[in-house]
Amino acid sequence: MPNPTAAMLVIGDEILSGRTRDANMHFLAQELTKHGIDLKEVRIVSDDAEAIETAVKALSQAYDHVFSSGGIGPTHDDITADCIARAFGARIDVREDARALLEAHYDQSGLELNAARLRMARIPDGATLIDNPVSTAPGFTLGNVHVMAGVPSVFRAMVASVLPTLTGGKPLLSQTLRVNRGEGDIAANLSALAQDFDDLSIGCYPFQINGVFGANVVVRGTDGARIDAAITRLARELDL
């Protein structure tokens, strides 16, 4: 049985403008790989309601899980929760369990739970809260979409809250063979290898170091024995 699939939706003008570098994709990819969920697509959209809704609808229909990051804070441009609700045709309003979390947090901090902060308690009907042990304001899961903060420390904590609730498949394994030859010299070998090991993913990633051309051949799959066999064959063919 194939592993469950996933997509990541990164939301925010600051990412697309280059002001902020996304720090969450690499982490999510690693965690999903360990959990046996195959990350198939990453899409980045601006803080535009139509773009977010369109992406959510498309990705949630194409993959088993969608993980979104960004746009659930207290400011006017944090519109992700509303967009997710519209994409699923769900009503959204301040939810009492989310409000209670924020009230306790801000009471302890000596800060006011003002109207802006209360926006973070607006949750679509039918959603399940995602725990946020870092800054309290929850994310949520609606359908197969897991809606999380963009702040890396909070995103990581929310991923840690969600992953144990998901059913994964076999962890994705990989091995790398370093070849000190150009891609063109080994392309025929790789083509034949990919044909004979069509259950594996075989990638070739070139490099140049001190004027020497080479390539790292990465073989990925869920069957360790098959990966070993593919790497062994290629090494033998290339006299490595």
CSV table of C-alpha atoms in Angstrom, one decimal:
chain,number,residue,atom,x,y,z
A,1,MET,CA,0.0,0.0,0.0
A,2,PRO,CA,1.5,3.4,-0.9
A,3,ASN,CA,2.2,5.9,1.8
A,4,PRO,CA,-0.2,8.8,2.5
A,5,THR,CA,0.6,11.9,0.6
A,6,ALA,CA,0.8,15.6,1.7
A,7,ALA,CA,1.2,19.1,0.5
A,8,MET,CA,2.4,22.2,2.2
A,9,LEU,CA,0.8,25.6,1.7
A,10,VAL,CA,3.0,28.5,2.7
A,11,ILE,CA,1.1,31.8,3.1
A,12,GLY,CA,2.5,35.2,3.2
A,13,ASP,CA,3.6,38.3,1.2
A,14,GLU,CA,6.8,38.4,3.3
A,15,ILE,CA,7.9,35.1,1.8
A,16,LEU,CA,7.2,36.0,-1.8
A,17,SER,CA,8.8,39.4,-1.4
A,18,GLY,CA,12.1,37.9,-0.1
A,19,ARG,CA,11.9,39.8,3.2
A,20,THR,CA,11.6,36.5,5.1
A,21,ARG,CA,13.1,33.2,4.3
A,22,ASP,CA,10.8,30.2,4.8
A,23,ALA,CA,12.2,28.0,7.6
A,24,ASN,CA,9.4,25.5,7.9
A,25,MET,CA,9.4,23.5,4.7
A,26,HIS,CA,12.7,21.7,5.3
A,27,PHE,CA,11.6,20.8,8.9
A,28,LEU,CA,8.2,19.5,7.7
A,29,ALA,CA,9.7,17.4,4.9
A,30,GLN,CA,12.0,15.7,7.4
A,31,GLU,CA,9.3,15.0,9.9
A,32,LEU,CA,6.8,13.7,7.3
A,33,THR,CA,9.6,11.4,5.8
A,34,LYS,CA,10.2,9.9,9.3
A,35,HIS,CA,6.5,9.4,9.8
A,36,GLY,CA,5.9,7.7,6.4
A,37,ILE,CA,4.0,10.5,4.8
A,38,ASP,CA,5.2,11.6,1.3
A,39,LEU,CA,5.4,15.3,0.8
A,40,LYS,CA,4.5,15.8,-2.9
A,41,GLU,CA,4.1,19.5,-3.3
A,42,VAL,CA,4.9,22.9,-1.7
A,43,ARG,CA,2.9,25.9,-2.8
A,44,ILE,CA,3.5,29.5,-1.8
A,45,VAL,CA,0.7,32.1,-2.1
A,46,SER,CA,0.3,35.7,-1.1
A,47,ASP,CA,-2.0,37.1,1.6
A,48,ASP,CA,-4.8,37.1,-1.0
A,49,ALA,CA,-8.1,35.5,0.0
A,50,GLU,CA,-8.9,34.1,-3.5
A,51,ALA,CA,-5.4,32.7,-3.9
A,52,ILE,CA,-5.5,31.0,-0.5
A,53,GLU,CA,-9.0,29.5,-1.0
A,54,THR,CA,-8.1,28.3,-4.5
A,55,ALA,CA,-5.0,26.6,-3.2
A,56,VAL,CA,-6.7,25.0,-0.2
A,57,LYS,CA,-9.4,23.5,-2.4
A,58,ALA,CA,-7.0,22.1,-5.0
A,59,LEU,CA,-4.5,20.7,-2.5
A,60,SER,CA,-7.0,19.2,-0.1
A,61,GLN,CA,-8.6,17.3,-3.1
A,62,ALA,CA,-5.3,16.2,-4.5
A,63,TYR,CA,-3.5,14.9,-1.3
A,64,ASP,CA,-4.3,13.1,1.9
A,65,HIS,CA,-3.0,15.9,4.1
A,66,VAL,CA,-2.4,19.6,3.7
A,67,PHE,CA,-0.2,21.6,6.2
A,68,SER,CA,-0.5,25.3,6.0
A,69,SER,CA,1.8,27.9,7.7
A,70,GLY,CA,1.2,31.5,8.3
A,71,GLY,CA,-1.7,34.0,8.5
A,72,ILE,CA,-3.3,33.0,11.8
A,73,GLY,CA,-2.1,35.9,14.0
A,74,PRO,CA,-3.9,39.0,15.4
A,75,THR,CA,-3.4,41.5,12.6
A,76,HIS,CA,-5.6,42.6,9.7
A,77,ASP,CA,-3.6,40.6,7.1
A,78,ASP,CA,-4.0,37.3,9.1
A,79,ILE,CA,-6.8,35.9,6.9
A,80,THR,CA,-6.0,32.3,6.7
A,81,ALA,CA,-8.6,31.0,9.2
A,82,ASP,CA,-11.4,32.8,7.3
A,83,CYS,CA,-10.1,31.5,3.9
A,84,ILE,CA,-10.0,27.9,5.2
A,85,ALA,CA,-13.5,28.2,6.5
A,86,ARG,CA,-14.8,29.5,3.2
A,87,ALA,CA,-13.0,26.8,1.3
A,88,PHE,CA,-14.9,24.2,3.3
A,89,GLY,CA,-18.1,26.1,3.5
A,90,ALA,CA,-17.9,26.3,7.2
A,91,ARG,CA,-19.1,29.1,9.6
A,92,ILE,CA,-16.3,30.8,11.6
A,93,ASP,CA,-16.5,32.7,14.9
A,94,VAL,CA,-14.8,33.0,18.3
A,95,ARG,CA,-14.9,29.6,19.9
A,96,GLU,CA,-15.2,29.4,23.6
A,97,ASP,CA,-12.4,26.8,24.2
A,98,ALA,CA,-10.0,28.8,22.1
A,99,ARG,CA,-11.0,32.0,24.0
A,100,ALA,CA,-10.5,30.3,27.3
A,101,LEU,CA,-6.9,29.3,26.3
A,102,LEU,CA,-6.1,32.9,25.3
A,103,GLU,CA,-7.8,34.4,28.4
A,104,ALA,CA,-5.7,32.2,30.7
A,105,HIS,CA,-2.5,33.0,28.8
A,106,TYR,CA,-3.0,36.8,28.8
A,107,ASP,CA,-4.2,36.9,32.4
A,108,GLN,CA,-1.0,35.1,33.4
A,109,SER,CA,1.1,37.5,31.2
A,110,GLY,CA,-0.6,40.6,32.6
A,111,LEU,CA,-1.8,41.6,29.1
A,112,GLU,CA,-5.2,42.5,27.8
A,113,LEU,CA,-7.1,40.1,25.6
A,114,ASN,CA,-8.1,42.8,23.2
A,115,ALA,CA,-10.1,42.6,20.0
A,116,ALA,CA,-7.0,42.0,17.9
A,117,ARG,CA,-5.7,39.1,20.1
A,118,LEU,CA,-9.2,37.6,20.3
A,119,ARG,CA,-9.1,37.2,16.5
A,120,MET,CA,-6.8,34.2,17.2
A,121,ALA,CA,-9.7,32.4,18.9
A,122,ARG,CA,-11.8,32.5,15.7
A,123,ILE,CA,-12.1,28.8,14.6
A,124,PRO,CA,-14.3,27.3,11.9
A,125,ASP,CA,-17.2,25.1,12.9
A,126,GLY,CA,-16.2,21.4,12.9
A,127,ALA,CA,-12.5,22.1,13.4
A,128,THR,CA,-10.2,20.4,16.0
A,129,LEU,CA,-7.8,22.6,17.9
A,130,ILE,CA,-4.0,22.1,17.4
A,131,ASP,CA,-2.1,22.6,20.7
A,132,ASN,CA,0.4,25.4,20.8
A,133,PRO,CA,2.7,25.0,23.9
A,134,VAL,CA,4.9,27.9,22.8
A,135,SER,CA,2.5,30.9,22.6
A,136,THR,CA,-0.9,29.3,23.4
A,137,ALA,CA,-2.9,30.6,20.4
A,138,PRO,CA,-4.1,27.4,18.7
A,139,GLY,CA,-4.0,26.2,15.2
A,140,PHE,CA,-6.7,23.9,13.9
A,141,THR,CA,-7.5,21.0,11.7
A,142,LEU,CA,-10.5,21.2,9.4
A,143,GLY,CA,-11.1,18.2,7.1
A,144,ASN,CA,-7.6,17.1,6.0
A,145,VAL,CA,-6.1,20.6,6.3
A,146,HIS,CA,-3.8,21.3,9.3
A,147,VAL,CA,-3.6,25.1,9.9
A,148,MET,CA,-0.5,26.3,11.7
A,149,ALA,CA,1.4,29.4,12.6
A,150,GLY,CA,4.3,30.6,10.4
A,151,VAL,CA,6.7,31.4,13.3
A,152,PRO,CA,9.1,28.5,13.2
A,153,SER,CA,9.2,27.6,16.9
A,154,VAL,CA,5.4,27.5,17.0
A,155,PHE,CA,5.1,25.7,13.7
A,156,ARG,CA,7.4,23.0,14.9
A,157,ALA,CA,5.5,22.6,18.1
A,158,MET,CA,2.2,22.3,16.2
A,159,VAL,CA,3.6,19.7,13.9
A,160,ALA,CA,4.7,17.7,16.9
A,161,SER,CA,1.1,17.9,18.2
A,162,VAL,CA,-0.4,16.8,15.0
A,163,LEU,CA,1.8,14.0,13.7
A,164,PRO,CA,1.1,11.5,16.4
A,165,THR,CA,-2.6,11.7,15.4
A,166,LEU,CA,-1.9,10.8,11.8
A,167,THR,CA,-1.5,7.3,10.3
A,168,GLY,CA,1.7,7.1,8.3
A,169,GLY,CA,3.2,4.4,6.1
A,170,LYS,CA,6.8,3.1,5.9
A,171,PRO,CA,9.5,5.7,6.5
A,172,LEU,CA,11.3,6.8,3.4
A,173,LEU,CA,14.9,5.5,3.3
A,174,SER,CA,17.8,6.8,1.2
A,175,GLN,CA,21.4,6.1,0.2
A,176,THR,CA,23.8,8.3,-1.6
A,177,LEU,CA,26.6,7.3,-4.0
A,178,ARG,CA,29.2,9.9,-4.8
A,179,VAL,CA,30.5,9.6,-8.4
A,180,ASN,CA,33.5,11.7,-9.6
A,181,ARG,CA,32.2,11.8,-13.2
A,182,GLY,CA,30.0,14.2,-15.0
A,183,GLU,CA,26.3,13.5,-15.4
A,184,GLY,CA,26.6,12.8,-19.1
A,185,ASP,CA,29.1,9.9,-18.4
A,186,ILE,CA,26.7,8.1,-16.1
A,187,ALA,CA,23.3,9.0,-17.7
A,188,ALA,CA,22.9,5.6,-19.5
A,189,ASN,CA,23.6,3.6,-16.4
A,190,LEU,CA,21.1,5.7,-14.4
A,191,SER,CA,18.4,5.3,-17.1
A,192,ALA,CA,18.8,1.5,-17.1
A,193,LEU,CA,18.9,1.4,-13.3
A,194,ALA,CA,15.7,3.5,-13.0
A,195,GLN,CA,14.0,1.1,-15.5
A,196,ASP,CA,15.0,-2.0,-13.5
A,197,PHE,CA,14.2,-0.5,-10.1
A,198,ASP,CA,11.0,1.4,-11.0
A,199,ASP,CA,9.8,1.1,-7.4
A,200,LEU,CA,12.6,3.4,-6.3
A,201,SER,CA,13.2,7.1,-6.8
A,202,ILE,CA,16.7,7.7,-8.3
A,203,GLY,CA,18.0,11.3,-8.5
A,204,CYS,CA,21.3,12.7,-9.8
A,205,TYR,CA,22.6,15.9,-8.3
A,206,PRO,CA,25.7,17.4,-10.0
A,207,PHE,CA,28.5,19.2,-8.3
A,208,GLN,CA,31.8,20.9,-9.1
A,209,ILE,CA,34.7,21.0,-6.6
A,210,ASN,CA,38.1,22.5,-7.5
A,211,GLY,CA,37.3,22.1,-11.2
A,212,VAL,CA,36.3,18.4,-10.8
A,213,PHE,CA,32.8,17.5,-12.0
A,214,GLY,CA,30.9,14.8,-10.2
A,215,ALA,CA,27.4,13.8,-9.1
A,216,ASN,CA,25.7,12.5,-6.0
A,217,VAL,CA,23.3,9.7,-6.9
A,218,VAL,CA,20.5,9.5,-4.4
A,219,VAL,CA,18.3,6.4,-4.2
A,220,ARG,CA,15.1,6.6,-2.2
A,221,GLY,CA,12.4,4.1,-1.3
A,222,THR,CA,10.7,2.2,1.5
A,223,ASP,CA,12.5,-1.1,0.9
A,224,GLY,CA,16.1,-1.0,2.3
A,225,ALA,CA,17.1,-4.2,0.5
A,226,ARG,CA,16.1,-2.9,-2.8
A,227,ILE,CA,18.0,0.4,-2.2
A,228,ASP,CA,21.1,-1.7,-1.3
A,229,ALA,CA,20.8,-3.7,-4.4
A,230,ALA,CA,20.5,-0.6,-6.7
A,231,ILE,CA,23.4,1.1,-5.1
A,232,THR,CA,25.5,-2.0,-5.2
A,233,ARG,CA,24.8,-2.5,-8.9
A,234,LEU,CA,25.6,1.1,-9.8
A,235,ALA,CA,28.8,1.0,-7.9
A,236,ARG,CA,29.8,-2.2,-9.6
A,237,GLU,CA,29.0,-0.9,-13.1
A,238,LEU,CA,31.0,2.3,-12.5
A,239,ASP,CA,33.9,0.4,-10.8
A,240,LEU,CA,33.6,2.3,-7.6
